[in-house]
Amino acid sequence: MTKVKNFCIFLLPTLICFFIAFILPFFMGLFLSFTDFRTVTDATFVGLKNYKEVFSGGEFLSSLWFTVKFTVVSVISVNLLAFLLALGLTRGIKGTNLFRTVFFMPNLIGGIVLGYIWQLIINGILYPYGQTLLSSANYGFLGLVVLMNWQMIGYMMVIYIAGLQSVPEDIIEAAHIDGASGWMRLKKIIFPQIMPSVTICTFLTLTNSFKLFDQNYALTDGGPSGKTKMLALDIYKTFYNKVGSEGVGQAKAVVFFIIVAVIALLQLYLTRDREA
Amino acid sequence: MKRKTADVIIFLFLLVMAVIFVAPVFIIVMNSFKGRFFISDTPFKLPDETSFVGLENYVSGLAKTGFFSSFGYSLLITVLSVAVIVLGTSMTAWYIQRHRNAFTKTLYYAFIFSMIVPFQMVMFTLSTLANRLGLSNPLGIVPIYLGFGAGLSVFLFSGFIKSVPISIEEAAAIDGCSESKTFFSVVFPMLTPIAVTVAILNAMWIWNDYLLPSLVLDRMKYKTIPVAVQSLRGSYGSVDMGAMMAMLVLSILPIIIFYLTSQKQIIKGVAAGAVKG
């Protein structure tokens, strides 16, 4: 009796919510990707038709390509700059705490607000040249990269700082006495020691960039003519801006999920490998 | 001597970066006091006699977006959801860790699995389901946040509970504590450090979340802050830049105040969440 009572108190509330907000929508989504539907209840089975449409229309693939380009550039630039800042902030320089506070701050601002902040700034920079953010897809691309850097650098920096601080002082000192130069110490001692932080930061920026939606939606809304549309935004627009393509939208979402899951499994594999 | 010069160069580099990091916020604040037609063309100019409009943008922005009610909805949804998530997932995680069997194990993996599923996968079905179930209001969205956000929180609590010695709980049981009494008066207080992390991570997510509230909530009645900001863009492409600037400032302000009062906790919580997630 108490067993049932405890189950009801401890598990049931979360379980019911988890079922409604995740399990049920997930499997419904999986099923609906093989159907034609408008409102979930009027689904008719169409087999792989939606998936064929996903890969035959150029939209999804060009969004995928844009997303991959953006992700690669963001992951490299964010991690490089975050690591540099972390190095600078672990030398006991005056004002370290204030700098850390400032660099981390943008991370707390929501994606929609971030998008509009940078829209104003980039349009302001382009204005004297008679251009706007929507004049060329390159501006949108650069804008997204700058925005992503502004938002993520402080976050990654904090993780790198924690990693750097856990490197034992005496190893570095020993290397110093042995005459290792600053670069050598960085390459041979510090870097191998903070590899776990590097893996974490790489995957955090990777998944965050790949799944980006709010910033993309607010900054360019995919413009000009859909050329800066990332995957998440493409799925959103397929669902809500095109009547009759809900099935295709759901199929895109499934493909999107599979890509994200593969990245996550890769991360799991890499981190577990080292811990074992 | 050499290290000193290096430090000076690094300090200057950090200073330049800090200016770059603060500048966008400063530019938004500056423009929020300029007339709407002086913003897009010359966003980098300080307000002068012709462009300065005082609080006009704030007045029109507040009127257009109903910012105060949005602030109220955002606050209500965030506080309630975070409270429910911390309570619900800590209990779930504890139950799973203390009752190891095939069912709880499956459940645990289901929670982990939900962490890697992007929102787009369940976006359409979840919002349809929520509407059918009558959850399209600020209270109804709370269980959705609990359900969709449970994965990470259960995972974080579980990791922490594994390191909590079971002997204390056994002692409590021998002293006649029921399972729920043991949890609330013995275990839960010990979970405080990870509970703070869970609360911060979820608060940041829910406060800034745009898609879920925009799809689930009845748009005519309830707008959270991100939804209100987005609604300023309107459907015809003409944006009142003055109102937009004022609303951006008002959206950032509470976050910055909160950040400055408890930044140590926030940075620690976010870093801890990242390392374990």
XYZ file of C-alpha atoms in Angstrom:
553
model
C 0.000 0.000 0.000
C 2.709 2.487 0.972
C 4.572 1.321 -2.110
C 1.751 2.469 -4.347
C 1.384 5.678 -2.357
C 5.061 6.517 -2.688
C 5.007 5.758 -6.378
C 2.099 8.160 -6.782
C 3.761 10.907 -4.755
C 7.276 10.670 -6.140
C 6.946 9.546 -9.718
C 3.447 10.026 -11.027
C 3.268 13.848 -11.384
C 6.503 14.118 -13.350
C 5.697 10.955 -15.256
C 2.331 12.238 -16.455
C 3.860 15.535 -17.583
C 6.736 13.720 -19.266
C 4.253 11.528 -21.087
C 2.132 14.461 -22.286
C 4.967 16.844 -23.141
C 7.478 14.400 -24.551
C 6.660 10.706 -25.034
C 3.296 11.166 -26.721
C 4.299 14.103 -29.001
C 7.501 12.277 -29.938
C 5.813 9.097 -31.132
C 2.927 11.004 -32.694
C 5.500 13.044 -34.579
C 7.307 9.944 -35.716
C 4.056 8.434 -36.968
C 2.795 11.626 -38.594
C 5.960 11.978 -40.643
C 4.651 9.089 -42.728
C 1.246 10.671 -43.237
C -0.535 13.590 -44.795
C -2.249 15.727 -42.152
C -3.493 19.199 -41.198
C -4.621 18.802 -37.609
C -3.075 15.589 -36.281
C -6.394 13.701 -36.228
C -6.977 13.654 -39.991
C -3.825 11.752 -40.940
C -3.725 9.499 -43.991
C -0.793 7.172 -44.478
C 1.451 8.046 -47.428
C 4.575 5.969 -46.748
C 7.863 7.638 -47.555
C 6.381 10.387 -49.720
C 7.205 13.166 -47.223
C 10.803 12.047 -46.895
C 11.198 11.940 -50.652
C 9.916 15.488 -50.785
C 12.350 16.587 -48.081
C 15.335 15.478 -50.102
C 14.043 16.315 -53.572
C 13.136 19.928 -52.748
C 16.293 22.024 -52.602
C 15.186 23.979 -49.529
C 16.077 21.480 -46.843
C 19.444 20.654 -48.329
C 20.426 24.292 -48.798
C 19.370 24.995 -45.201
C 21.418 22.006 -44.095
C 24.448 23.314 -45.974
C 24.022 26.816 -44.536
C 23.659 25.347 -41.036
C 26.784 23.220 -41.427
C 28.834 26.187 -42.673
C 27.585 28.366 -39.833
C 28.240 25.642 -37.257
C 31.814 24.990 -38.389
C 32.754 28.687 -38.400
C 31.044 29.331 -35.050
C 32.562 26.334 -33.269
C 36.072 27.327 -34.315
C 35.788 31.065 -33.646
C 33.886 30.771 -30.361
C 36.267 28.213 -28.893
C 39.395 30.009 -30.066
C 38.340 33.344 -28.600
C 36.914 31.805 -25.431
C 40.153 29.948 -24.837
C 42.233 33.096 -25.395
C 40.109 35.032 -22.927
C 40.339 32.186 -20.416
C 44.136 32.216 -20.702
C 44.130 35.967 -20.110
C 41.859 35.644 -17.109
C 43.886 32.979 -15.306
C 47.025 35.078 -14.821
C 45.809 36.999 -11.806
C 45.615 40.277 -13.734
C 43.835 43.186 -12.078
C 40.146 43.379 -12.924
C 39.820 39.665 -13.702
C 36.485 39.368 -11.922
C 35.027 42.386 -13.660
C 36.161 41.116 -17.057
C 34.619 37.726 -16.379
C 31.336 39.338 -15.391
C 31.256 41.386 -18.599
C 32.177 38.549 -20.941
C 29.581 36.197 -19.506
C 26.717 38.698 -19.483
C 25.410 38.284 -23.083
C 24.844 34.600 -22.423
C 21.858 35.447 -20.240
C 20.038 37.482 -22.865
C 17.419 35.613 -24.865
C 17.855 34.779 -28.542
C 15.011 36.972 -29.821
C 16.347 40.063 -28.024
C 19.899 39.271 -29.173
C 18.709 39.041 -32.749
C 17.143 42.505 -32.702
C 20.144 44.073 -30.968
C 22.488 42.858 -33.700
C 20.033 43.654 -36.452
C 20.224 47.314 -35.445
C 24.022 47.314 -35.195
C 24.716 45.514 -38.455
C 22.183 47.595 -40.369
C 23.828 50.682 -38.869
C 27.259 49.580 -40.080
C 25.937 48.803 -43.578
C 23.802 51.939 -43.883
C 26.551 54.292 -45.164
C 27.171 51.827 -48.002
C 23.514 51.785 -48.984
C 23.127 48.162 -47.925
C 21.099 46.307 -45.320
C 21.357 42.970 -43.589
C 19.065 41.570 -46.248
C 21.107 42.797 -49.225
C 23.243 39.690 -49.292
C 23.230 36.289 -47.635
C 26.857 36.888 -46.636
C 25.816 39.687 -44.292
C 23.300 37.421 -42.613
C 25.877 34.695 -42.287
C 28.469 37.015 -40.765
C 25.838 38.591 -38.550
C 24.822 35.204 -37.170
C 28.440 34.261 -36.547
C 29.164 37.538 -34.733
C 25.981 37.171 -32.688
C 26.814 33.582 -31.776
C 30.299 34.615 -30.721
C 28.984 37.444 -28.602
C 26.570 35.105 -26.870
C 28.625 31.949 -26.428
C 32.202 33.136 -25.805
C 31.615 34.014 -22.145
C 29.934 30.687 -21.453
C 32.744 28.650 -22.996
C 35.308 30.913 -21.346
C 33.930 29.997 -17.913
C 34.342 26.280 -18.678
C 37.878 26.799 -19.980
C 38.782 28.831 -16.885
C 37.602 25.965 -14.664
C 39.693 23.562 -16.754
C 42.792 25.750 -16.631
C 42.515 26.211 -12.889
C 42.488 22.457 -12.363
C 45.889 22.041 -14.042
C 48.296 21.389 -11.148
C 50.649 24.331 -10.568
C 53.678 22.169 -9.878
C 53.690 20.536 -13.323
C 53.751 23.942 -14.981
C 56.450 25.111 -12.608
C 58.533 22.009 -13.252
C 58.297 22.623 -16.991
C 59.278 26.236 -16.401
C 62.399 25.174 -14.509
C 63.233 22.686 -17.239
C 63.281 25.637 -19.603
C 60.048 25.014 -21.546
C 58.889 28.163 -23.351
C 55.405 29.580 -22.868
C 54.211 28.028 -26.117
C 55.741 24.664 -25.276
C 54.072 24.668 -21.869
C 50.770 25.467 -23.512
C 51.105 22.789 -26.155
C 52.663 19.944 -24.201
C 51.263 20.403 -20.708
C 48.247 22.663 -20.450
C 46.497 21.513 -23.601
C 46.502 17.765 -22.892
C 45.312 18.509 -19.348
C 42.287 20.493 -20.442
C 41.145 18.164 -23.238
C 37.930 17.314 -21.317
C 36.984 21.020 -21.333
C 37.760 21.219 -25.039
C 35.444 18.290 -25.763
C 32.641 19.739 -23.652
C 32.918 23.183 -25.226
C 33.163 21.822 -28.751
C 29.981 19.828 -28.383
C 28.116 22.577 -26.549
C 28.858 25.078 -29.303
C 28.223 22.412 -31.940
C 24.735 21.507 -30.742
C 23.819 25.087 -29.850
C 24.844 26.339 -33.290
C 23.216 23.472 -35.114
C 19.885 23.889 -33.308
C 19.868 27.696 -33.439
C 16.397 29.145 -33.991
C 15.489 32.337 -32.085
C 18.536 34.319 -33.198
C 18.047 33.299 -36.806
C 14.339 34.113 -36.674
C 14.871 37.599 -35.205
C 18.017 38.624 -37.092
C 17.221 37.790 -40.718
C 14.109 35.592 -40.627
C 15.937 33.580 -43.288
C 16.217 36.493 -45.727
C 17.142 37.396 -48.395
C 14.759 34.914 -50.038
C 15.462 32.090 -47.622
C 19.218 32.076 -48.159
C 20.071 32.436 -44.471
C 17.483 29.961 -43.267
C 18.918 27.420 -40.870
C 17.375 23.958 -40.386
C 15.247 24.788 -37.350
C 13.800 27.846 -39.065
C 13.180 25.901 -42.267
C 11.187 23.317 -40.296
C 9.215 26.065 -38.539
C 8.353 27.751 -41.823
C 7.373 24.475 -43.434
C 4.901 23.874 -40.608
C 3.431 27.318 -40.162
C 3.942 29.306 -43.361
C 2.879 26.712 -45.904
C -0.566 25.239 -45.588
C -0.639 21.589 -46.552
C 3.006 20.758 -45.917
C 2.699 19.667 -42.271
C 3.705 16.112 -43.181
C 6.830 17.327 -44.939
C 7.621 19.566 -41.968
C 7.354 16.627 -39.613
C 9.577 14.498 -41.855
C 12.167 17.298 -41.842
C 11.940 17.386 -38.052
C 12.622 13.647 -37.881
C 15.692 13.995 -40.103
C 16.823 16.940 -37.979
C 16.385 14.844 -34.845
C 18.438 12.001 -36.319
C 21.336 14.332 -37.152
C 21.291 15.865 -33.662
C 21.092 12.397 -32.089
C 24.115 11.219 -34.079
C 26.122 14.231 -32.855
C 25.059 13.471 -29.261
C 25.989 9.790 -29.557
C 29.366 10.770 -30.965
C 29.919 12.984 -27.937
C 28.871 10.204 -25.580
C 31.259 7.819 -27.309
C 34.176 10.255 -27.151
C 33.710 11.232 -23.501
C 33.127 7.689 -22.330
C 36.202 6.521 -24.198
C 38.433 8.755 -22.131
C 36.789 8.104 -18.801
C 37.171 4.337 -19.122
C 60.003 42.230 -16.301
C 59.005 40.262 -19.381
C 55.925 38.901 -17.679
C 54.915 42.441 -16.707
C 54.866 43.665 -20.311
C 52.960 40.576 -21.367
C 50.420 41.281 -18.651
C 49.977 44.858 -19.863
C 49.377 43.696 -23.432
C 46.897 41.070 -22.246
C 45.145 43.634 -20.061
C 44.736 45.940 -23.055
C 43.399 43.072 -25.163
C 40.879 42.197 -22.448
C 39.902 45.843 -22.166
C 39.213 46.109 -25.909
C 37.182 42.914 -25.791
C 35.232 44.183 -22.776
C 34.352 47.378 -24.652
C 33.185 45.294 -27.634
C 31.074 43.168 -25.299
C 29.399 46.095 -23.563
C 28.961 48.275 -26.657
C 25.829 46.564 -28.065
C 23.938 47.031 -24.813
C 25.106 50.617 -24.580
C 23.991 51.308 -28.166
C 20.516 49.944 -27.458
C 20.144 52.055 -24.322
C 21.347 55.155 -26.188
C 18.941 54.632 -29.067
C 15.999 54.040 -26.776
C 16.084 57.798 -26.024
C 16.131 58.853 -29.682
C 13.192 59.557 -31.947
C 12.089 56.582 -34.037
C 13.360 58.082 -37.297
C 16.858 58.758 -35.953
C 17.580 55.158 -35.026
C 18.020 52.965 -38.099
C 20.082 55.510 -40.058
C 22.452 56.678 -37.346
C 22.446 54.113 -34.552
C 25.951 55.050 -33.420
C 25.212 58.733 -32.815
C 24.492 59.928 -29.310
C 21.106 61.584 -28.882
C 21.229 65.361 -29.492
C 18.644 68.202 -29.271
C 16.852 67.128 -32.452
C 16.858 63.384 -31.860
C 16.349 63.218 -28.081
C 12.771 62.331 -27.156
C 13.040 61.500 -23.476
C 10.836 58.626 -22.433
C 8.502 58.781 -25.425
C 9.666 55.411 -26.781
C 9.104 53.789 -23.445
C 5.582 55.169 -23.229
C 4.655 54.013 -26.730
C 6.444 50.690 -26.340
C 4.700 49.927 -23.094
C 1.367 50.755 -24.643
C 1.991 48.703 -27.783
C 3.234 45.549 -26.109
C 1.512 45.602 -22.742
C 4.971 45.055 -21.350
C 3.962 44.997 -17.698
C 1.537 42.144 -18.157
C 4.154 40.327 -20.255
C 6.632 40.789 -17.449
C 4.062 39.390 -15.045
C 3.362 36.335 -17.229
C 7.074 35.689 -17.781
C 7.744 35.941 -14.064
C 4.772 33.767 -13.097
C 5.577 31.061 -15.646
C 9.293 31.030 -14.843
C 8.924 30.959 -11.060
C 6.183 28.325 -11.023
C 7.852 26.107 -13.620
C 11.242 26.246 -11.906
C 9.677 25.423 -8.524
C 7.734 22.511 -9.998
C 10.770 21.242 -11.927
C 13.090 21.351 -8.896
C 10.566 19.583 -6.694
C 9.242 17.096 -9.252
C 12.524 16.023 -10.802
C 14.435 15.747 -7.523
C 11.741 13.381 -6.233
C 11.765 11.437 -9.484
C 15.539 11.156 -9.557
C 15.660 10.020 -5.944
C 12.940 7.434 -6.466
C 14.713 6.084 -9.549
C 18.040 5.828 -7.713
C 16.574 4.154 -4.629
C 14.244 1.715 -6.395
C 16.401 0.071 -9.005
C 14.369 -2.194 -11.240
C 13.660 -2.668 -14.916
C 10.920 -0.046 -14.903
C 12.895 2.766 -13.270
C 15.914 1.929 -15.389
C 13.880 2.231 -18.585
C 12.427 5.459 -17.284
C 15.891 6.852 -16.578
C 17.033 6.115 -20.114
C 13.843 7.666 -21.482
C 14.692 10.887 -19.608
C 18.258 10.834 -20.934
C 16.929 10.209 -24.423
C 14.605 13.219 -24.208
C 17.649 15.450 -23.659
C 18.936 14.887 -27.175
C 15.613 15.402 -28.953
C 15.392 18.890 -30.482
C 12.216 20.867 -29.844
C 11.302 20.913 -33.560
C 10.681 17.181 -33.387
C 7.735 17.599 -31.004
C 6.862 21.217 -31.824
C 3.710 20.615 -33.852
C 2.288 17.630 -32.009
C 3.021 19.088 -28.569
C 1.366 22.426 -29.288
C -1.675 20.707 -30.804
C -1.921 18.387 -27.823
C -1.574 21.289 -25.385
C -4.393 23.170 -27.085
C -6.670 20.121 -27.015
C -5.966 19.577 -23.331
C -6.782 23.191 -22.476
C -3.237 24.020 -21.422
C -3.026 27.237 -23.475
C -2.665 29.498 -20.459
C 0.145 30.539 -18.096
C -0.747 27.835 -15.575
C -1.218 25.136 -18.186
C 2.225 25.688 -19.649
C 3.864 24.820 -16.299
C 3.335 21.030 -16.565
C 4.600 21.215 -20.155
C 7.823 22.800 -18.980
C 8.106 20.118 -16.303
C 7.583 17.363 -18.859
C 9.816 18.705 -21.588
C 12.531 19.967 -19.211
C 12.563 16.882 -16.994
C 15.386 15.106 -18.842
C 18.307 17.373 -17.959
C 17.069 18.007 -14.426
C 16.520 14.318 -13.612
C 19.954 13.618 -15.028
C 21.641 16.306 -12.915
C 19.840 15.284 -9.714
C 20.583 11.592 -10.330
C 24.286 12.247 -10.711
C 24.304 14.113 -7.421
C 22.159 11.604 -5.529
C 24.602 8.822 -6.414
C 27.160 10.601 -4.229
C 24.772 11.047 -1.259
C 25.523 8.338 1.347
C 22.585 6.001 1.743
C 23.447 5.274 5.386
C 21.903 8.569 6.511
C 18.616 7.574 4.927
C 18.798 4.119 6.482
C 19.306 5.701 9.878
C 16.255 7.885 9.296
C 14.228 4.825 8.284
C 15.286 2.958 11.424
C 14.211 5.982 13.471
C 10.770 5.517 11.960
C 10.754 8.077 9.156
C 8.434 7.268 6.261
C 9.886 7.414 2.786
C 8.432 10.818 2.027
C 9.476 12.222 5.396
C 13.004 10.914 4.797
C 13.105 12.631 1.449
C 11.768 16.003 2.525
C 13.522 16.411 5.861
C 16.755 14.490 5.270
C 17.548 14.106 1.575
C 16.195 17.278 -0.008
C 18.237 19.667 2.177
C 21.379 17.810 1.109
C 20.510 18.380 -2.543
C 20.674 22.179 -2.258
C 23.849 22.718 -4.359
C 22.526 20.804 -7.360
C 19.016 22.211 -6.842
C 20.470 25.719 -7.280
C 22.146 24.642 -10.517
C 18.941 23.048 -11.797
C 16.947 26.154 -10.856
C 19.345 28.548 -12.611
C 19.601 26.512 -15.801
C 15.833 26.118 -16.071
C 15.131 29.740 -15.159
C 17.441 30.954 -17.939
C 15.836 28.629 -20.434
C 12.211 29.379 -19.537
C 12.600 33.155 -19.092
C 14.142 33.483 -22.574
C 12.126 30.778 -24.320
C 10.250 31.993 -27.371
C 8.903 29.029 -29.355
C 7.029 27.101 -26.706
C 5.013 30.023 -25.285
C 4.410 31.467 -28.753
C 2.947 28.163 -29.957
C 1.166 27.005 -26.833
C -0.216 30.136 -25.197
C -3.269 31.913 -26.520
C -1.480 34.716 -28.383
C -4.215 37.252 -28.088
C -4.334 36.986 -24.305
C -0.944 35.953 -22.986
C 2.410 37.178 -24.228
C 5.661 36.462 -22.431
C 8.462 39.017 -22.883
C 10.161 37.338 -25.884
C 6.769 36.896 -27.564
C 5.911 40.569 -26.911
C 9.241 41.734 -28.401
C 8.747 39.564 -31.461
C 5.176 40.843 -31.883
C 6.551 44.374 -32.371
C 7.848 43.358 -35.746
C 4.271 42.968 -36.916
C 3.272 41.363 -40.153
C 3.871 44.206 -42.596
C 7.574 44.717 -41.975
C 7.297 48.264 -40.650
C 8.706 48.378 -37.156
C 8.485 51.250 -34.695
C 12.213 51.277 -33.951
C 11.789 53.601 -30.977
C 9.384 51.279 -29.219
C 11.563 48.330 -30.179
C 14.654 49.873 -28.567
C 12.771 50.692 -25.383
C 11.392 47.163 -25.149
C 14.827 45.632 -25.733
C 16.176 47.709 -22.850
C 13.294 46.713 -20.600
C 13.779 43.022 -21.484
C 17.488 43.110 -20.674
C 17.188 45.178 -17.506
C 15.698 42.510 -15.188
C 18.238 39.949 -16.415
C 21.184 42.248 -15.755
C 19.902 43.183 -12.298
C 19.407 39.521 -11.441
C 22.826 38.685 -12.851
C 24.631 41.379 -10.878
C 23.013 40.312 -7.614
C 23.871 36.628 -7.923
C 26.469 36.278 -10.664
C 28.713 33.930 -8.683
C 25.904 31.411 -8.293
C 24.837 31.812 -11.911
C 28.292 31.307 -13.403
C 28.980 28.367 -11.094
C 25.614 26.798 -11.830
C 25.918 27.167 -15.575
C 29.448 25.766 -15.614
C 28.447 22.813 -13.413
C 25.424 22.086 -15.592
C 27.536 22.154 -18.735
C 30.233 19.875 -17.391
C 27.729 17.263 -16.288
C 25.397 17.651 -19.245
